[in-house]
């Protein structure tokens, strides 16, 4: 793999989606996820649809033309529903997609909206039967009297057809809105988390799930904290973490008790109470938590920063990176336009040396942990010539603006990059703007 | 902030270092807070507390009771039908009689994603 983060040059590879500015709400991308080999890339949108892209086999004669991702399958995962009992609209928006590790020829993924998780099987069909005795080629039944001989039907090749079918529907287990789904390293169970509860499921069983975390207070008036994200440890099948709106991460061990209300570890960065402002708690709310591939660290994303935690140290993060510190002087307007509640995700590269997260104005940032360098790039149609190298971007917080810098007041807060994904092995990244998916890769020298 | 495009970053150290930076940060936030309080004097004392969370948990709740609506319609003889008042950020209470205009329009038919186009 090429040198990480700072030394790398990122190039435009592909962009998917419509060019027009008039974005239909259904087309807003809500989740992006590579599968475990990176061959498949799935996106979910607000319209409940899933689109899966597949990496084409590399052209060995033209190594500079890295493999492209093309549409492999697309299907409607969830549809809008109405809960008549509670007068609640259930959005079809796909909140999360998580791939299962591949066990046979088919691929499996979990996709979830606010209330229901579904297990989808994506399988290929490239042969079809031919030569039936009782049916014509077009399916019409033959007149039995016209049949004078018998033949054995054979399987003949056909154009590849990719089929998606729902194999399991895990419903009615969440009163509140599901924010996370995480497959366990045992490949048999997974967890789903909503604002107040986390449930444990078995992939084969849809009529039962175990509640493992419940933070709902007896009196809802006393509610001060909600669950914002949850994830299983990548190797220890008994361990999971969940983050909260107060900036706290709790690590739980399922061997300790059936209900993991008492955490095994609590990760929180201490704050001087006199330093608190009206915004302190809101901007400390963690929008995403991700374990490193090694399982030694975890990363959290709050409104302004990314923090790396060592699982062996609970009292403070080992690294903190400011994503867009220049927004601190804009918190008032960001509260008024609700942007302060935007939930940015974050991701690790394959060897945990670089982390990436999104920002506004279609900017996204990468922090190279080992080289202590960082860069801010932009996903835009203006930089979309094939293999065009992305120029680093700079935001000027105030004062004299240099050439090529953009002033913080000119940032477009409607252009937010909330979802990004990094190929598990290679330096290929998928970055979702509102309704477009950009794929970038490192420049091969 | 660094002048270079690709800056050499030092991850933030423990609280002992950079207290000046801390102070500057807090001053910025408190200035923003003052701005907000000036615009919305009635803002509650517990910003991250139950009001915010309850609003988040109740997202998407819409009420329509045809009985309520028809009774309200029947009570009004010469006056106009009850018109909807946009609820904005406030929660819908029991006093507010939703009307068909309140309810979201029927969702458009499901079409293929443009990402696959």
PDB file of N, CA, C and O in Angstrom, chain A residues 16 18 27 43 49 51 86-87 89 92 195 223-225 274-281 283 320-322 328-332 336 338 372-374 394 402, chain B residues 2-4 6-9 11-12 22 25-26 28-30 32-33 36 39-40 43 47-48 50 53 56-57 60-62 89 104 107 111-116:
ATOM      1  N   UNK A  16     -21.059   9.215  -8.920  1.00  0.00           N
ATOM      2  CA  UNK A  16     -22.347   8.599  -9.254  1.00  0.00           C
ATOM      3  C   UNK A  16     -23.462   9.530  -8.819  1.00  0.00           C
ATOM      4  O   UNK A  16     -23.371  10.163  -7.772  1.00  0.00           O
ATOM      5  N   UNK A  18     -27.103  12.111 -10.008  1.00  0.00           N
ATOM      6  CA  UNK A  18     -27.555  13.137 -10.938  1.00  0.00           C
ATOM      7  C   UNK A  18     -26.776  14.428 -10.754  1.00  0.00           C
ATOM      8  O   UNK A  18     -26.319  14.746  -9.660  1.00  0.00           O
ATOM      9  N   UNK A  27     -33.405  11.054  -2.954  1.00  0.00           N
ATOM     10  CA  UNK A  27     -32.070  10.775  -3.456  1.00  0.00           C
ATOM     11  C   UNK A  27     -30.966  11.110  -2.465  1.00  0.00           C
ATOM     12  O   UNK A  27     -29.790  10.919  -2.767  1.00  0.00           O
ATOM     13  N   UNK A  43     -24.717   1.717  -0.971  1.00  0.00           N
ATOM     14  CA  UNK A  43     -25.237   2.991  -0.491  1.00  0.00           C
ATOM     15  C   UNK A  43     -26.711   2.815  -0.183  1.00  0.00           C
ATOM     16  O   UNK A  43     -27.407   2.018  -0.828  1.00  0.00           O
ATOM     17  N   UNK A  49     -33.881   3.070  -0.747  1.00  0.00           N
ATOM     18  CA  UNK A  49     -33.295   2.217  -1.776  1.00  0.00           C
ATOM     19  C   UNK A  49     -31.832   1.927  -1.458  1.00  0.00           C
ATOM     20  O   UNK A  49     -31.131   2.742  -0.862  1.00  0.00           O
ATOM     21  N   UNK A  51     -28.233   0.782  -3.372  1.00  0.00           N
ATOM     22  CA  UNK A  51     -27.529   0.580  -4.633  1.00  0.00           C
ATOM     23  C   UNK A  51     -26.178  -0.027  -4.274  1.00  0.00           C
ATOM     24  O   UNK A  51     -25.480   0.480  -3.400  1.00  0.00           O
ATOM     25  N   UNK A  86     -49.676   5.008  17.137  1.00  0.00           N
ATOM     26  CA  UNK A  86     -48.977   6.151  17.734  1.00  0.00           C
ATOM     27  C   UNK A  86     -48.991   7.384  16.839  1.00  0.00           C
ATOM     28  O   UNK A  86     -48.368   8.382  17.159  1.00  0.00           O
ATOM     29  N   UNK A  87     -49.697   7.305  15.724  1.00  0.00           N
ATOM     30  CA  UNK A  87     -49.710   8.413  14.757  1.00  0.00           C
ATOM     31  C   UNK A  87     -48.308   8.812  14.365  1.00  0.00           C
ATOM     32  O   UNK A  87     -47.961   9.988  14.353  1.00  0.00           O
ATOM     33  N   UNK A  89     -45.213   8.518  11.557  1.00  0.00           N
ATOM     34  CA  UNK A  89     -44.759   8.132  10.233  1.00  0.00           C
ATOM     35  C   UNK A  89     -43.437   7.411  10.413  1.00  0.00           C
ATOM     36  O   UNK A  89     -42.581   7.878  11.160  1.00  0.00           O
ATOM     37  N   UNK A  92     -38.730   5.611   5.437  1.00  0.00           N
ATOM     38  CA  UNK A  92     -38.073   4.487   4.772  1.00  0.00           C
ATOM     39  C   UNK A  92     -36.567   4.707   4.645  1.00  0.00           C
ATOM     40  O   UNK A  92     -35.856   3.841   4.140  1.00  0.00           O
ATOM     41  N   UNK A 195     -32.381   5.093  20.477  1.00  0.00           N
ATOM     42  CA  UNK A 195     -32.003   6.176  21.387  1.00  0.00           C
ATOM     43  C   UNK A 195     -31.839   5.725  22.831  1.00  0.00           C
ATOM     44  O   UNK A 195     -31.055   6.311  23.580  1.00  0.00           O
ATOM     45  N   UNK A 223     -35.032  12.325  31.689  1.00  0.00           N
ATOM     46  CA  UNK A 223     -34.128  11.915  30.620  1.00  0.00           C
ATOM     47  C   UNK A 223     -33.098  12.993  30.328  1.00  0.00           C
ATOM     48  O   UNK A 223     -33.455  14.141  30.082  1.00  0.00           O
ATOM     49  N   UNK A 224     -31.828  12.629  30.382  1.00  0.00           N
ATOM     50  CA  UNK A 224     -30.796  13.618  30.089  1.00  0.00           C
ATOM     51  C   UNK A 224     -29.808  13.138  29.029  1.00  0.00           C
ATOM     52  O   UNK A 224     -28.998  13.917  28.540  1.00  0.00           O
ATOM     53  N   UNK A 225     -29.859  11.870  28.715  1.00  0.00           N
ATOM     54  CA  UNK A 225     -28.829  11.308  27.846  1.00  0.00           C
ATOM     55  C   UNK A 225     -29.443  10.253  26.940  1.00  0.00           C
ATOM     56  O   UNK A 225     -30.286   9.477  27.379  1.00  0.00           O
ATOM     57  N   UNK A 274     -16.444  25.303  34.864  1.00  0.00           N
ATOM     58  CA  UNK A 274     -16.503  26.737  34.625  1.00  0.00           C
ATOM     59  C   UNK A 274     -16.292  27.060  33.149  1.00  0.00           C
ATOM     60  O   UNK A 274     -16.561  28.170  32.694  1.00  0.00           O
ATOM     61  N   UNK A 275     -15.815  26.082  32.392  1.00  0.00           N
ATOM     62  CA  UNK A 275     -15.587  26.302  30.974  1.00  0.00           C
ATOM     63  C   UNK A 275     -16.792  25.974  30.121  1.00  0.00           C
ATOM     64  O   UNK A 275     -16.740  26.042  28.908  1.00  0.00           O
ATOM     65  N   UNK A 276     -17.869  25.595  30.783  1.00  0.00           N
ATOM     66  CA  UNK A 276     -19.016  25.156  29.998  1.00  0.00           C
ATOM     67  C   UNK A 276     -19.803  26.343  29.452  1.00  0.00           C
ATOM     68  O   UNK A 276     -19.946  27.381  30.089  1.00  0.00           O
ATOM     69  N   UNK A 277     -20.331  26.157  28.255  1.00  0.00           N
ATOM     70  CA  UNK A 277     -21.215  27.163  27.684  1.00  0.00           C
ATOM     71  C   UNK A 277     -22.533  26.463  27.349  1.00  0.00           C
ATOM     72  O   UNK A 277     -22.657  25.259  27.521  1.00  0.00           O
ATOM     73  N   UNK A 278     -23.464  27.220  26.828  1.00  0.00           N
ATOM     74  CA  UNK A 278     -24.742  26.651  26.403  1.00  0.00           C
ATOM     75  C   UNK A 278     -24.524  25.536  25.400  1.00  0.00           C
ATOM     76  O   UNK A 278     -25.274  24.563  25.349  1.00  0.00           O
ATOM     77  N   UNK A 279     -23.473  25.678  24.600  1.00  0.00           N
ATOM     78  CA  UNK A 279     -23.268  24.728  23.513  1.00  0.00           C
ATOM     79  C   UNK A 279     -22.448  23.501  23.888  1.00  0.00           C
ATOM     80  O   UNK A 279     -22.403  22.551  23.131  1.00  0.00           O
ATOM     81  N   UNK A 280     -21.797  23.576  25.047  1.00  0.00           N
ATOM     82  CA  UNK A 280     -20.844  22.514  25.393  1.00  0.00           C
ATOM     83  C   UNK A 280     -21.407  21.118  25.240  1.00  0.00           C
ATOM     84  O   UNK A 280     -20.789  20.258  24.621  1.00  0.00           O
ATOM     85  N   UNK A 281     -22.572  20.900  25.835  1.00  0.00           N
ATOM     86  CA  UNK A 281     -23.098  19.535  25.791  1.00  0.00           C
ATOM     87  C   UNK A 281     -23.519  19.147  24.375  1.00  0.00           C
ATOM     88  O   UNK A 281     -23.289  18.025  23.938  1.00  0.00           O
ATOM     89  N   UNK A 283     -22.325  20.131  21.487  1.00  0.00           N
ATOM     90  CA  UNK A 283     -21.214  19.818  20.580  1.00  0.00           C
ATOM     91  C   UNK A 283     -20.378  18.650  21.075  1.00  0.00           C
ATOM     92  O   UNK A 283     -19.544  18.137  20.342  1.00  0.00           O
ATOM     93  N   UNK A 320      -6.550  13.931  19.663  1.00  0.00           N
ATOM     94  CA  UNK A 320      -7.726  14.740  19.326  1.00  0.00           C
ATOM     95  C   UNK A 320      -7.395  15.544  18.087  1.00  0.00           C
ATOM     96  O   UNK A 320      -6.334  16.166  18.008  1.00  0.00           O
ATOM     97  N   UNK A 321      -8.274  15.505  17.117  1.00  0.00           N
ATOM     98  CA  UNK A 321      -8.053  16.264  15.883  1.00  0.00           C
ATOM     99  C   UNK A 321      -9.239  17.197  15.673  1.00  0.00           C
ATOM    100  O   UNK A 321     -10.392  16.762  15.693  1.00  0.00           O
ATOM    101  N   UNK A 322      -8.947  18.473  15.451  1.00  0.00           N
ATOM    102  CA  UNK A 322     -10.015  19.442  15.188  1.00  0.00           C
ATOM    103  C   UNK A 322     -10.390  19.365  13.718  1.00  0.00           C
ATOM    104  O   UNK A 322      -9.547  19.528  12.843  1.00  0.00           O
ATOM    105  N   UNK A 328     -16.417  27.313  15.539  1.00  0.00           N
ATOM    106  CA  UNK A 328     -16.734  27.628  16.937  1.00  0.00           C
ATOM    107  C   UNK A 328     -17.299  29.035  17.081  1.00  0.00           C
ATOM    108  O   UNK A 328     -18.119  29.304  17.956  1.00  0.00           O
ATOM    109  N   UNK A 329     -16.873  29.938  16.197  1.00  0.00           N
ATOM    110  CA  UNK A 329     -17.385  31.299  16.275  1.00  0.00           C
ATOM    111  C   UNK A 329     -18.709  31.441  15.527  1.00  0.00           C
ATOM    112  O   UNK A 329     -19.226  32.544  15.388  1.00  0.00           O
ATOM    113  N   UNK A 330     -19.241  30.326  15.044  1.00  0.00           N
ATOM    114  CA  UNK A 330     -20.516  30.358  14.315  1.00  0.00           C
ATOM    115  C   UNK A 330     -21.589  29.532  15.001  1.00  0.00           C
ATOM    116  O   UNK A 330     -22.640  29.256  14.419  1.00  0.00           O
ATOM    117  N   UNK A 331     -21.312  29.123  16.233  1.00  0.00           N
ATOM    118  CA  UNK A 331     -22.221  28.178  16.888  1.00  0.00           C
ATOM    119  C   UNK A 331     -23.637  28.717  17.019  1.00  0.00           C
ATOM    120  O   UNK A 331     -24.618  27.962  16.953  1.00  0.00           O
ATOM    121  N   UNK A 332     -23.774  30.023  17.204  1.00  0.00           N
ATOM    122  CA  UNK A 332     -25.111  30.586  17.361  1.00  0.00           C
ATOM    123  C   UNK A 332     -25.940  30.337  16.111  1.00  0.00           C
ATOM    124  O   UNK A 332     -27.048  29.806  16.177  1.00  0.00           O
ATOM    125  N   UNK A 336     -29.242  27.879  15.250  1.00  0.00           N
ATOM    126  CA  UNK A 336     -30.491  28.370  14.683  1.00  0.00           C
ATOM    127  C   UNK A 336     -30.910  27.605  13.446  1.00  0.00           C
ATOM    128  O   UNK A 336     -32.100  27.387  13.213  1.00  0.00           O
ATOM    129  N   UNK A 338     -30.085  24.562  12.846  1.00  0.00           N
ATOM    130  CA  UNK A 338     -30.088  23.128  13.210  1.00  0.00           C
ATOM    131  C   UNK A 338     -28.855  22.368  12.755  1.00  0.00           C
ATOM    132  O   UNK A 338     -28.755  21.167  13.000  1.00  0.00           O
ATOM    133  N   UNK A 372       1.469  12.571  11.454  1.00  0.00           N
ATOM    134  CA  UNK A 372       1.018  13.819  12.063  1.00  0.00           C
ATOM    135  C   UNK A 372       0.801  14.910  11.015  1.00  0.00           C
ATOM    136  O   UNK A 372       1.224  16.037  11.169  1.00  0.00           O
ATOM    137  N   UNK A 373       0.143  14.517   9.945  1.00  0.00           N
ATOM    138  CA  UNK A 373      -0.208  15.487   8.927  1.00  0.00           C
ATOM    139  C   UNK A 373      -1.694  15.336   8.668  1.00  0.00           C
ATOM    140  O   UNK A 373      -2.275  14.288   8.909  1.00  0.00           O
ATOM    141  N   UNK A 374      -2.281  16.412   8.124  1.00  0.00           N
ATOM    142  CA  UNK A 374      -3.693  16.295   7.773  1.00  0.00           C
ATOM    143  C   UNK A 374      -3.949  17.082   6.499  1.00  0.00           C
ATOM    144  O   UNK A 374      -3.125  17.898   6.089  1.00  0.00           O
ATOM    145  N   UNK A 394      -8.392  25.141   2.082  1.00  0.00           N
ATOM    146  CA  UNK A 394      -8.112  25.841   3.334  1.00  0.00           C
ATOM    147  C   UNK A 394      -9.236  26.815   3.618  1.00  0.00           C
ATOM    148  O   UNK A 394      -9.711  27.513   2.726  1.00  0.00           O
ATOM    149  N   UNK A 402      -6.295  34.496   2.188  1.00  0.00           N
ATOM    150  CA  UNK A 402      -5.290  34.306   1.147  1.00  0.00           C
ATOM    151  C   UNK A 402      -5.967  33.806  -0.119  1.00  0.00           C
ATOM    152  O   UNK A 402      -7.104  33.354  -0.095  1.00  0.00           O
TER     153      UNK A 402
ATOM    154  N   UNK B   2      -2.273  26.867  11.052  1.00  0.00           N
ATOM    155  CA  UNK B   2      -1.043  26.793  10.263  1.00  0.00           C
ATOM    156  C   UNK B   2      -1.215  27.466   8.910  1.00  0.00           C
ATOM    157  O   UNK B   2      -2.301  27.535   8.359  1.00  0.00           O
ATOM    158  N   UNK B   3      -0.095  27.937   8.376  1.00  0.00           N
ATOM    159  CA  UNK B   3      -0.153  28.597   7.078  1.00  0.00           C
ATOM    160  C   UNK B   3      -0.161  27.578   5.949  1.00  0.00           C
ATOM    161  O   UNK B   3      -0.679  27.829   4.887  1.00  0.00           O
ATOM    162  N   UNK B   4       0.503  26.437   6.164  1.00  0.00           N
ATOM    163  CA  UNK B   4       0.663  25.459   5.082  1.00  0.00           C
ATOM    164  C   UNK B   4      -0.656  24.801   4.757  1.00  0.00           C
ATOM    165  O   UNK B   4      -1.550  24.742   5.583  1.00  0.00           O
ATOM    166  N   UNK B   6      -0.846  21.570   3.915  1.00  0.00           N
ATOM    167  CA  UNK B   6      -0.793  20.299   4.650  1.00  0.00           C
ATOM    168  C   UNK B   6      -0.017  20.578   5.916  1.00  0.00           C
ATOM    169  O   UNK B   6       1.179  20.763   5.884  1.00  0.00           O
ATOM    170  N   UNK B   7      -0.729  20.679   7.014  1.00  0.00           N
ATOM    171  CA  UNK B   7      -0.038  21.149   8.213  1.00  0.00           C
ATOM    172  C   UNK B   7       0.499  20.006   9.055  1.00  0.00           C
ATOM    173  O   UNK B   7      -0.061  18.933   9.097  1.00  0.00           O
ATOM    174  N   UNK B   8       1.619  20.308   9.689  1.00  0.00           N
ATOM    175  CA  UNK B   8       2.155  19.353  10.654  1.00  0.00           C
ATOM    176  C   UNK B   8       1.356  19.534  11.919  1.00  0.00           C
ATOM    177  O   UNK B   8       1.363  20.577  12.555  1.00  0.00           O
ATOM    178  N   UNK B   9       0.639  18.499  12.261  1.00  0.00           N
ATOM    179  CA  UNK B   9      -0.315  18.612  13.364  1.00  0.00           C
ATOM    180  C   UNK B   9       0.235  18.003  14.617  1.00  0.00           C
ATOM    181  O   UNK B   9       0.796  16.922  14.577  1.00  0.00           O
ATOM    182  N   UNK B  11      -1.314  16.445  17.901  1.00  0.00           N
ATOM    183  CA  UNK B  11      -2.581  16.149  18.578  1.00  0.00           C
ATOM    184  C   UNK B  11      -2.658  16.922  19.872  1.00  0.00           C
ATOM    185  O   UNK B  11      -1.630  17.154  20.502  1.00  0.00           O
ATOM    186  N   UNK B  12      -3.844  17.368  20.246  1.00  0.00           N
ATOM    187  CA  UNK B  12      -3.960  18.177  21.454  1.00  0.00           C
ATOM    188  C   UNK B  12      -3.452  17.463  22.684  1.00  0.00           C
ATOM    189  O   UNK B  12      -3.755  16.315  22.921  1.00  0.00           O
ATOM    190  N   UNK B  22      -7.436  27.192  25.528  1.00  0.00           N
ATOM    191  CA  UNK B  22      -8.700  26.811  26.165  1.00  0.00           C
ATOM    192  C   UNK B  22      -9.543  28.042  26.445  1.00  0.00           C
ATOM    193  O   UNK B  22     -10.742  28.076  26.191  1.00  0.00           O
ATOM    194  N   UNK B  25     -11.020  29.529  23.391  1.00  0.00           N
ATOM    195  CA  UNK B  25     -12.119  28.689  22.913  1.00  0.00           C
ATOM    196  C   UNK B  25     -13.384  28.983  23.699  1.00  0.00           C
ATOM    197  O   UNK B  25     -14.458  29.164  23.137  1.00  0.00           O
ATOM    198  N   UNK B  26     -13.240  29.054  25.024  1.00  0.00           N
ATOM    199  CA  UNK B  26     -14.414  29.275  25.864  1.00  0.00           C
ATOM    200  C   UNK B  26     -14.996  30.650  25.616  1.00  0.00           C
ATOM    201  O   UNK B  26     -16.205  30.826  25.570  1.00  0.00           O
ATOM    202  N   UNK B  28     -14.973  32.285  22.855  1.00  0.00           N
ATOM    203  CA  UNK B  28     -15.702  32.209  21.601  1.00  0.00           C
ATOM    204  C   UNK B  28     -17.093  31.629  21.835  1.00  0.00           C
ATOM    205  O   UNK B  28     -18.099  32.171  21.387  1.00  0.00           O
ATOM    206  N   UNK B  29     -17.110  30.514  22.562  1.00  0.00           N
ATOM    207  CA  UNK B  29     -18.388  29.838  22.809  1.00  0.00           C
ATOM    208  C   UNK B  29     -19.312  30.714  23.623  1.00  0.00           C
ATOM    209  O   UNK B  29     -20.509  30.782  23.361  1.00  0.00           O
ATOM    210  N   UNK B  30     -18.763  31.392  24.656  1.00  0.00           N
ATOM    211  CA  UNK B  30     -19.614  32.221  25.512  1.00  0.00           C
ATOM    212  C   UNK B  30     -20.133  33.415  24.721  1.00  0.00           C
ATOM    213  O   UNK B  30     -21.260  33.869  24.942  1.00  0.00           O
ATOM    214  N   UNK B  32     -20.852  33.355  21.542  1.00  0.00           N
ATOM    215  CA  UNK B  32     -21.934  32.796  20.737  1.00  0.00           C
ATOM    216  C   UNK B  32     -23.178  32.571  21.583  1.00  0.00           C
ATOM    217  O   UNK B  32     -24.307  32.769  21.131  1.00  0.00           O
ATOM    218  N   UNK B  33     -22.941  32.140  22.832  1.00  0.00           N
ATOM    219  CA  UNK B  33     -24.067  31.895  23.744  1.00  0.00           C
ATOM    220  C   UNK B  33     -24.802  33.199  24.021  1.00  0.00           C
ATOM    221  O   UNK B  33     -26.037  33.239  24.032  1.00  0.00           O
ATOM    222  N   UNK B  36     -26.996  34.101  21.204  1.00  0.00           N
ATOM    223  CA  UNK B  36     -28.202  33.278  21.161  1.00  0.00           C
ATOM    224  C   UNK B  36     -29.215  33.745  22.187  1.00  0.00           C
ATOM    225  O   UNK B  36     -30.406  33.881  21.901  1.00  0.00           O
ATOM    226  N   UNK B  39     -31.097  36.731  21.145  1.00  0.00           N
ATOM    227  CA  UNK B  39     -32.149  36.522  20.157  1.00  0.00           C
ATOM    228  C   UNK B  39     -33.333  35.754  20.718  1.00  0.00           C
ATOM    229  O   UNK B  39     -34.458  35.921  20.271  1.00  0.00           O
ATOM    230  N   UNK B  40     -33.053  34.861  21.631  1.00  0.00           N
ATOM    231  CA  UNK B  40     -34.124  34.025  22.193  1.00  0.00           C
ATOM    232  C   UNK B  40     -34.083  34.094  23.712  1.00  0.00           C
ATOM    233  O   UNK B  40     -33.577  33.179  24.362  1.00  0.00           O
ATOM    234  N   UNK B  43     -35.083  31.033  26.063  1.00  0.00           N
ATOM    235  CA  UNK B  43     -34.414  29.724  25.948  1.00  0.00           C
ATOM    236  C   UNK B  43     -34.214  29.107  27.321  1.00  0.00           C
ATOM    237  O   UNK B  43     -33.817  29.775  28.265  1.00  0.00           O
ATOM    238  N   UNK B  47     -29.898  23.301  28.256  1.00  0.00           N
ATOM    239  CA  UNK B  47     -29.900  23.210  26.789  1.00  0.00           C
ATOM    240  C   UNK B  47     -29.828  21.785  26.277  1.00  0.00           C
ATOM    241  O   UNK B  47     -30.543  21.418  25.374  1.00  0.00           O
ATOM    242  N   UNK B  48     -28.982  20.968  26.846  1.00  0.00           N
ATOM    243  CA  UNK B  48     -28.854  19.599  26.341  1.00  0.00           C
ATOM    244  C   UNK B  48     -29.813  18.668  27.037  1.00  0.00           C
ATOM    245  O   UNK B  48     -29.746  17.470  26.898  1.00  0.00           O
ATOM    246  N   UNK B  50     -33.809  17.753  28.864  1.00  0.00           N
ATOM    247  CA  UNK B  50     -34.972  16.984  28.442  1.00  0.00           C
ATOM    248  C   UNK B  50     -35.752  17.597  27.290  1.00  0.00           C
ATOM    249  O   UNK B  50     -36.309  16.876  26.487  1.00  0.00           O
ATOM    250  N   UNK B  53     -34.040  16.575  24.098  1.00  0.00           N
ATOM    251  CA  UNK B  53     -34.118  15.128  23.889  1.00  0.00           C
ATOM    252  C   UNK B  53     -35.539  14.694  23.580  1.00  0.00           C
ATOM    253  O   UNK B  53     -35.766  13.835  22.746  1.00  0.00           O
ATOM    254  N   UNK B  56     -36.288  15.325  20.109  1.00  0.00           N
ATOM    255  CA  UNK B  56     -35.622  14.345  19.258  1.00  0.00           C
ATOM    256  C   UNK B  56     -36.356  13.017  19.255  1.00  0.00           C
ATOM    257  O   UNK B  56     -36.528  12.370  18.226  1.00  0.00           O
ATOM    258  N   UNK B  57     -36.835  12.602  20.429  1.00  0.00           N
ATOM    259  CA  UNK B  57     -37.504  11.308  20.518  1.00  0.00           C
ATOM    260  C   UNK B  57     -38.884  11.333  19.896  1.00  0.00           C
ATOM    261  O   UNK B  57     -39.409  10.307  19.493  1.00  0.00           O
ATOM    262  N   UNK B  60     -41.392  13.255  14.169  1.00  0.00           N
ATOM    263  CA  UNK B  60     -42.266  12.613  13.194  1.00  0.00           C
ATOM    264  C   UNK B  60     -43.673  12.362  13.658  1.00  0.00           C
ATOM    265  O   UNK B  60     -44.459  11.748  12.946  1.00  0.00           O
ATOM    266  N   UNK B  61     -44.023  12.850  14.845  1.00  0.00           N
ATOM    267  CA  UNK B  61     -45.370  12.546  15.318  1.00  0.00           C
ATOM    268  C   UNK B  61     -46.395  13.472  14.681  1.00  0.00           C
ATOM    269  O   UNK B  61     -46.261  14.679  14.701  1.00  0.00           O
ATOM    270  N   UNK B  62     -47.368  12.871  14.086  1.00  0.00           N
ATOM    271  CA  UNK B  62     -48.433  13.642  13.460  1.00  0.00           C
ATOM    272  C   UNK B  62     -49.766  13.098  13.943  1.00  0.00           C
ATOM    273  O   UNK B  62     -49.950  11.891  14.042  1.00  0.00           O
ATOM    274  N   UNK B  89     -41.132  24.915  15.483  1.00  0.00           N
ATOM    275  CA  UNK B  89     -40.327  24.106  16.392  1.00  0.00           C
ATOM    276  C   UNK B  89     -41.103  23.625  17.611  1.00  0.00           C
ATOM    277  O   UNK B  89     -40.617  22.835  18.383  1.00  0.00           O
ATOM    278  N   UNK B 104     -48.749  15.499   5.651  1.00  0.00           N
ATOM    279  CA  UNK B 104     -47.807  15.531   4.541  1.00  0.00           C
ATOM    280  C   UNK B 104     -48.476  14.995   3.280  1.00  0.00           C
ATOM    281  O   UNK B 104     -49.337  14.119   3.356  1.00  0.00           O
ATOM    282  N   UNK B 107     -46.698  10.378  -0.597  1.00  0.00           N
ATOM    283  CA  UNK B 107     -45.348  10.239  -1.138  1.00  0.00           C
ATOM    284  C   UNK B 107     -45.425   9.857  -2.609  1.00  0.00           C
ATOM    285  O   UNK B 107     -46.288   9.097  -3.019  1.00  0.00           O
ATOM    286  N   UNK B 111     -39.418   5.179  -7.331  1.00  0.00           N
ATOM    287  CA  UNK B 111     -38.669   5.052  -8.584  1.00  0.00           C
ATOM    288  C   UNK B 111     -37.251   4.612  -8.268  1.00  0.00           C
ATOM    289  O   UNK B 111     -36.827   4.621  -7.128  1.00  0.00           O
ATOM    290  N   UNK B 112     -36.526   4.261  -9.310  1.00  0.00           N
ATOM    291  CA  UNK B 112     -35.162   3.777  -9.124  1.00  0.00           C
ATOM    292  C   UNK B 112     -34.241   4.915  -8.696  1.00  0.00           C
ATOM    293  O   UNK B 112     -34.451   6.074  -9.021  1.00  0.00           O
ATOM    294  N   UNK B 113     -33.197   4.560  -7.960  1.00  0.00           N
ATOM    295  CA  UNK B 113     -32.242   5.551  -7.501  1.00  0.00           C
ATOM    296  C   UNK B 113     -31.429   6.099  -8.668  1.00  0.00           C
ATOM    297  O   UNK B 113     -31.063   5.380  -9.591  1.00  0.00           O
ATOM    298  N   UNK B 114     -31.110   7.395  -8.614  1.00  0.00           N
ATOM    299  CA  UNK B 114     -30.328   8.014  -9.691  1.00  0.00           C
ATOM    300  C   UNK B 114     -28.875   7.585  -9.630  1.00  0.00           C
ATOM    301  O   UNK B 114     -28.130   7.761 -10.588  1.00  0.00           O
ATOM    302  N   UNK B 115     -28.451   7.024  -8.489  1.00  0.00           N
ATOM    303  CA  UNK B 115     -27.075   6.537  -8.397  1.00  0.00           C
ATOM    304  C   UNK B 115     -26.875   5.363  -9.348  1.00  0.00           C
ATOM    305  O   UNK B 115     -25.777   5.099  -9.808  1.00  0.00           O
ATOM    306  N   UNK B 116     -27.966   4.643  -9.626  1.00  0.00           N
ATOM    307  CA  UNK B 116     -27.878   3.463 -10.476  1.00  0.00           C
ATOM    308  C   UNK B 116     -28.104   3.811 -11.930  1.00  0.00           C
ATOM    309  O   UNK B 116     -28.044   2.958 -12.791  1.00  0.00           O
TER     310      UNK B 116
END
